[in-house]
mmCIF file of C-alpha atoms and ligand atoms in Angstrom:
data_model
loop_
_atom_site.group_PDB
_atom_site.id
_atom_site.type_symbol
_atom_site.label_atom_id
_atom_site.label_comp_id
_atom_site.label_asym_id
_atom_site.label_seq_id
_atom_site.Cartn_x
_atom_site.Cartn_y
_atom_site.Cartn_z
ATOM 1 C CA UNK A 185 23.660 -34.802 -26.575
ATOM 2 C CA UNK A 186 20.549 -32.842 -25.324
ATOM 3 C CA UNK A 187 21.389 -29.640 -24.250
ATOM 4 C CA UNK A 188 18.922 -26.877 -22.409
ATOM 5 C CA UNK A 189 19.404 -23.223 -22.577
ATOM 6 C CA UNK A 190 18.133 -21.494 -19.651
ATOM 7 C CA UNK A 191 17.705 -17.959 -18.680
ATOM 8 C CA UNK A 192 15.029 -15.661 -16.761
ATOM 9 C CA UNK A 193 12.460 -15.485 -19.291
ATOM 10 C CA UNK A 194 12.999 -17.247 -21.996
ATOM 11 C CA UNK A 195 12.165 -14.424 -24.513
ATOM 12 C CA UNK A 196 15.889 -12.652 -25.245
ATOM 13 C CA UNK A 197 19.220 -15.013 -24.083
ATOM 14 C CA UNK A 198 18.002 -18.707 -23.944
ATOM 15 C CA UNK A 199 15.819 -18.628 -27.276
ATOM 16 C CA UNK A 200 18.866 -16.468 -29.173
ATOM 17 C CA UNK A 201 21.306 -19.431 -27.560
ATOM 18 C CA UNK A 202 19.066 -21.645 -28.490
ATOM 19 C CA UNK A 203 18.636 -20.570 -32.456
ATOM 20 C CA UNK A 204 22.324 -19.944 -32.788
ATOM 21 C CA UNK A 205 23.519 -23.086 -31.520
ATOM 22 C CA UNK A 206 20.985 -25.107 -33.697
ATOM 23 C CA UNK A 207 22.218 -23.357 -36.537
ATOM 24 C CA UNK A 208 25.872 -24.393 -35.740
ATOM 25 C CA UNK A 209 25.071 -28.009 -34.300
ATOM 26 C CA UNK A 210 21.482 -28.573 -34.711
ATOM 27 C CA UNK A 211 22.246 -31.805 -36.817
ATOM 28 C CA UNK A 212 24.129 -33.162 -34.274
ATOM 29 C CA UNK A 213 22.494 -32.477 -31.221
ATOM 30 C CA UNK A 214 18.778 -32.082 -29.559
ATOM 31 C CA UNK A 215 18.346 -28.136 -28.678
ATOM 32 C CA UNK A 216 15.859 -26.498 -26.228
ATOM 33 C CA UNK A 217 15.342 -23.495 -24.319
ATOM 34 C CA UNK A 218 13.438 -22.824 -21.083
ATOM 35 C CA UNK A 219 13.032 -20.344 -18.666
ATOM 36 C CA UNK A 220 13.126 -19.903 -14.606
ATOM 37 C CA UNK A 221 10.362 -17.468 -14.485
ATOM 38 C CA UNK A 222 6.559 -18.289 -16.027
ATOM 39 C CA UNK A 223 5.974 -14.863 -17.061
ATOM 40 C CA UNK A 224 6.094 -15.127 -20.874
ATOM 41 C CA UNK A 225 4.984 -18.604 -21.302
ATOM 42 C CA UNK A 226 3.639 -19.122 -24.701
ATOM 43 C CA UNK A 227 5.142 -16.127 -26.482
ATOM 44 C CA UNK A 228 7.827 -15.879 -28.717
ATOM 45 C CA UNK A 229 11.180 -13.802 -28.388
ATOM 46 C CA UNK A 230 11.376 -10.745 -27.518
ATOM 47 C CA UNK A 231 11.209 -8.279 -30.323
ATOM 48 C CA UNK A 232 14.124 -6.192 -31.028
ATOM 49 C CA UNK A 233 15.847 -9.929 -30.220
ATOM 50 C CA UNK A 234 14.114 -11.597 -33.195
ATOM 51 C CA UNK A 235 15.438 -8.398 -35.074
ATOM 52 C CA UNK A 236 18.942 -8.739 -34.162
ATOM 53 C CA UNK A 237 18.862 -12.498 -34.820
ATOM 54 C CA UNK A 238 17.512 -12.277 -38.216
ATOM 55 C CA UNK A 239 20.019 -9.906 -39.081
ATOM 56 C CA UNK A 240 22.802 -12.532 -38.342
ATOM 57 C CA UNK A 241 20.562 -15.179 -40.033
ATOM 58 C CA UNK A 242 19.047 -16.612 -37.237
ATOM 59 C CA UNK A 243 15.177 -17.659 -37.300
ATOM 60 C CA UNK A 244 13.999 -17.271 -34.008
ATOM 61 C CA UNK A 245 10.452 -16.400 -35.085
ATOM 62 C CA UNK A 246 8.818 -19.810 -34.288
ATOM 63 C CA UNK A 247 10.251 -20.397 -30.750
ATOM 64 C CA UNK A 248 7.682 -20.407 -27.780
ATOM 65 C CA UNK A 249 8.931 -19.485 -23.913
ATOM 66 C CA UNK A 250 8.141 -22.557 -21.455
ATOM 67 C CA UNK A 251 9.113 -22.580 -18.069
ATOM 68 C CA UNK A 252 11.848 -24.942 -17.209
ATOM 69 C CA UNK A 253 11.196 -27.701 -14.315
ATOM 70 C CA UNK A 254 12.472 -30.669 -12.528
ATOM 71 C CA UNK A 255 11.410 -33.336 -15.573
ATOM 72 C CA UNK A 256 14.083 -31.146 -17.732
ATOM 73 C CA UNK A 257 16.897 -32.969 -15.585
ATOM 74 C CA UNK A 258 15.007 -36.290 -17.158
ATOM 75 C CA UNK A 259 14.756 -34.801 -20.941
ATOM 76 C CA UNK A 260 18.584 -33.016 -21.128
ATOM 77 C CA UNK A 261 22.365 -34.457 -20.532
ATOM 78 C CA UNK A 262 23.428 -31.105 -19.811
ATOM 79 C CA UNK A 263 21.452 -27.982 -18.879
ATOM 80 C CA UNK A 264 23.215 -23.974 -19.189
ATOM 81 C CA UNK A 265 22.808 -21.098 -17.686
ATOM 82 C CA UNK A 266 23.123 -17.447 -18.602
ATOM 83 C CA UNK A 267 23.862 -16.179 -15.226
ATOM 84 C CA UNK A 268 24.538 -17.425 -11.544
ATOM 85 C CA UNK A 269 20.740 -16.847 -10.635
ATOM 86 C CA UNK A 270 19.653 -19.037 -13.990
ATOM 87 C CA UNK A 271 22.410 -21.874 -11.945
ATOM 88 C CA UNK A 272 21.077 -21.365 -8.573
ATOM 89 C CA UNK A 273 17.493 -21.128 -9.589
ATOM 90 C CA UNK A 274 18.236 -24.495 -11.855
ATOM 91 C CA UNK A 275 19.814 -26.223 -8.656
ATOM 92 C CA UNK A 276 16.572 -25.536 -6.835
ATOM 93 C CA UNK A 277 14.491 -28.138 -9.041
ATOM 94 C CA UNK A 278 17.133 -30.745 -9.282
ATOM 95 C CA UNK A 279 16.157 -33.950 -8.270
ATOM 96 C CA UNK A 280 17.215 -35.986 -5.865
ATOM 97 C CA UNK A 281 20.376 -38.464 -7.547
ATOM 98 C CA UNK A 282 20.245 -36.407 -10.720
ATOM 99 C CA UNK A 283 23.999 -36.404 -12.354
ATOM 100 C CA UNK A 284 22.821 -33.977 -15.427
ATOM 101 C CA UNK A 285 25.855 -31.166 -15.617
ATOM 102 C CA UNK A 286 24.489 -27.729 -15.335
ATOM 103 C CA UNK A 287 26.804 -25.077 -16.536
ATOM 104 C CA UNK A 288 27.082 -21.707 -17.278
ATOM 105 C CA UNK A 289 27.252 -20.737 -20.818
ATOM 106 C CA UNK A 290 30.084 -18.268 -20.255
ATOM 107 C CA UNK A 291 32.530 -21.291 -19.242
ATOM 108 C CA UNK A 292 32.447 -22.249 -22.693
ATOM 109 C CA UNK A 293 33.781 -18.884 -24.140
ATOM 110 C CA UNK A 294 36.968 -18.155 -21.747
ATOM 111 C CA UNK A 295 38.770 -16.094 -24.043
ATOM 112 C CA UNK A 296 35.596 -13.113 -23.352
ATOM 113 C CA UNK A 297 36.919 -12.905 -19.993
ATOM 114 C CA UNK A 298 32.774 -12.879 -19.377
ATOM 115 C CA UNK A 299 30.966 -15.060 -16.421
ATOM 116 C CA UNK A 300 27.971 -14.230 -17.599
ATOM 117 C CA UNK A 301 25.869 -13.458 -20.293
ATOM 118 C CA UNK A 302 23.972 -10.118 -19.385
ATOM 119 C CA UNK A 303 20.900 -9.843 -20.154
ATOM 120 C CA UNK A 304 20.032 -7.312 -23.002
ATOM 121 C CA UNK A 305 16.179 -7.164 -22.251
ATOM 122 C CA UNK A 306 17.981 -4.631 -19.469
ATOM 123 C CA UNK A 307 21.311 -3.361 -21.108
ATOM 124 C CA UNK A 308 19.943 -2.734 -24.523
ATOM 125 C CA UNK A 309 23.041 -4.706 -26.225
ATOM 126 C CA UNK A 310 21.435 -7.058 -28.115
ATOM 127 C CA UNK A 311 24.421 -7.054 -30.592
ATOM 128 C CA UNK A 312 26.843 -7.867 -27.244
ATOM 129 C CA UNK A 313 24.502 -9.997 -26.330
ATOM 130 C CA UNK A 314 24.637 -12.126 -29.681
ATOM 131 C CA UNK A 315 28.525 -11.625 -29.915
ATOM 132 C CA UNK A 316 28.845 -13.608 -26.597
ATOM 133 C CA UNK A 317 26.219 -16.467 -27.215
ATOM 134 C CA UNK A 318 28.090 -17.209 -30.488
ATOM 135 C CA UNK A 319 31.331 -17.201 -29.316
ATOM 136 C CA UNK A 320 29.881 -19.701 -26.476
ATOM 137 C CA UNK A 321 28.088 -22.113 -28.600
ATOM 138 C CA UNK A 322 31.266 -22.278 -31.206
ATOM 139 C CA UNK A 323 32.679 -23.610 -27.597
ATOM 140 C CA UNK A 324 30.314 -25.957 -26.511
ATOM 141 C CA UNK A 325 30.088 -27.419 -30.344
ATOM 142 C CA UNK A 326 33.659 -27.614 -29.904
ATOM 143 C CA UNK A 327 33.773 -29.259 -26.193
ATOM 144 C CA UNK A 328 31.026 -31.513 -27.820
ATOM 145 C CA UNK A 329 32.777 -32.670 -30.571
ATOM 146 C CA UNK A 330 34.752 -35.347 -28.276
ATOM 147 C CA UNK A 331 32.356 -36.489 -26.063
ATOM 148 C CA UNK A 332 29.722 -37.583 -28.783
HETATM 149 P P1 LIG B 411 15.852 -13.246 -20.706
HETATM 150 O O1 LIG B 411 15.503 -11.704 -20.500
HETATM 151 O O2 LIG B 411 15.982 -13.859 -19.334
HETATM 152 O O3 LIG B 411 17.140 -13.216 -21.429
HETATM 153 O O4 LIG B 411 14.715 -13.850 -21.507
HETATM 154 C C1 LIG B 411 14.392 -11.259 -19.761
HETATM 155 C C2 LIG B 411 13.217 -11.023 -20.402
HETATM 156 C C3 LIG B 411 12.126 -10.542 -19.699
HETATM 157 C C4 LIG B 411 12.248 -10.293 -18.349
HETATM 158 C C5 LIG B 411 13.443 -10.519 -17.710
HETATM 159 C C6 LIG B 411 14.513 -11.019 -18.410
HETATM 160 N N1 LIG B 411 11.164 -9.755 -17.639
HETATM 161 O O5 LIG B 411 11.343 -9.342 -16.482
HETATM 162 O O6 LIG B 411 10.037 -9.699 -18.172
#
């Protein structure tokens, strides 16, 4: 499967989604990040993000925001969301006859009782933040696992 994490910027939740679930699946599956807004384009994560990553093991040091855009619906099977903007700002670019499942991340960690991942360049919870994107992508590895 090729799976896109997207959020807003594409410096904290989508590049922290996508080094945790590459370090859980990345042998089995192709793993990007994107985000809806332009506005960090070319950098890498956001700081104190990195630093609560690498705590937990995860590299996140070489990932580079992009903006995500209708030839992602080409490139991934299925495309997530951190929050109902990320979906509703995704649906905006889909093209027309595209079939490629968006989803939001949250729907793959029920047991949080969560709909959304908030997003910690705001609330500060980086550590929430991480506690919720791994309990998602041990989910989606898991809702994965049968399809292939
Ligand atoms: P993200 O967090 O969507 O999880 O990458 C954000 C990072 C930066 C901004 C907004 C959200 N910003 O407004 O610059």
């Amino acid at each position: 499967m090729r799976v896109l994490f997207v959020c807003l910027g594409n410096i904290c939740r989508s590049p922290a989604a996508e080094g945790v679930f590459r370090a859980q699946a990345g042998d089995v599956h192709e793993i990007d990040s994107a985000g809806t807004a332009g506005w960090h384009v070319g950098k890498p994560p956001y700081g104190p993000m990195q630093a609560a990553a690498g705590a937990r093991g995860i590299d996140l040091s070489g990932l580079r925001a992009r903006q995500v855009g209708r030839a992602d619906f080409d490139r991934f099977d299925l495309i997530i969301g951190m929050d109902d903007s990320n979906i509703a700002d995704i649906e905006r670019l889909r093209p027309a006859g595209s079939e490629t499942d968006v989803r939001l991340f949250t729907d793959f960690a029920p047991e949080t009782g969560m709909g959304e991942v908030p997003d910690p360049y705001y609330t500060r919870d980086f550590e929430g933040a991480l506690d919720l994107i791994e309990a998602a992508a041990r989910g989606l590895k898991q809702a994965l696992e049968g399809r292939g």
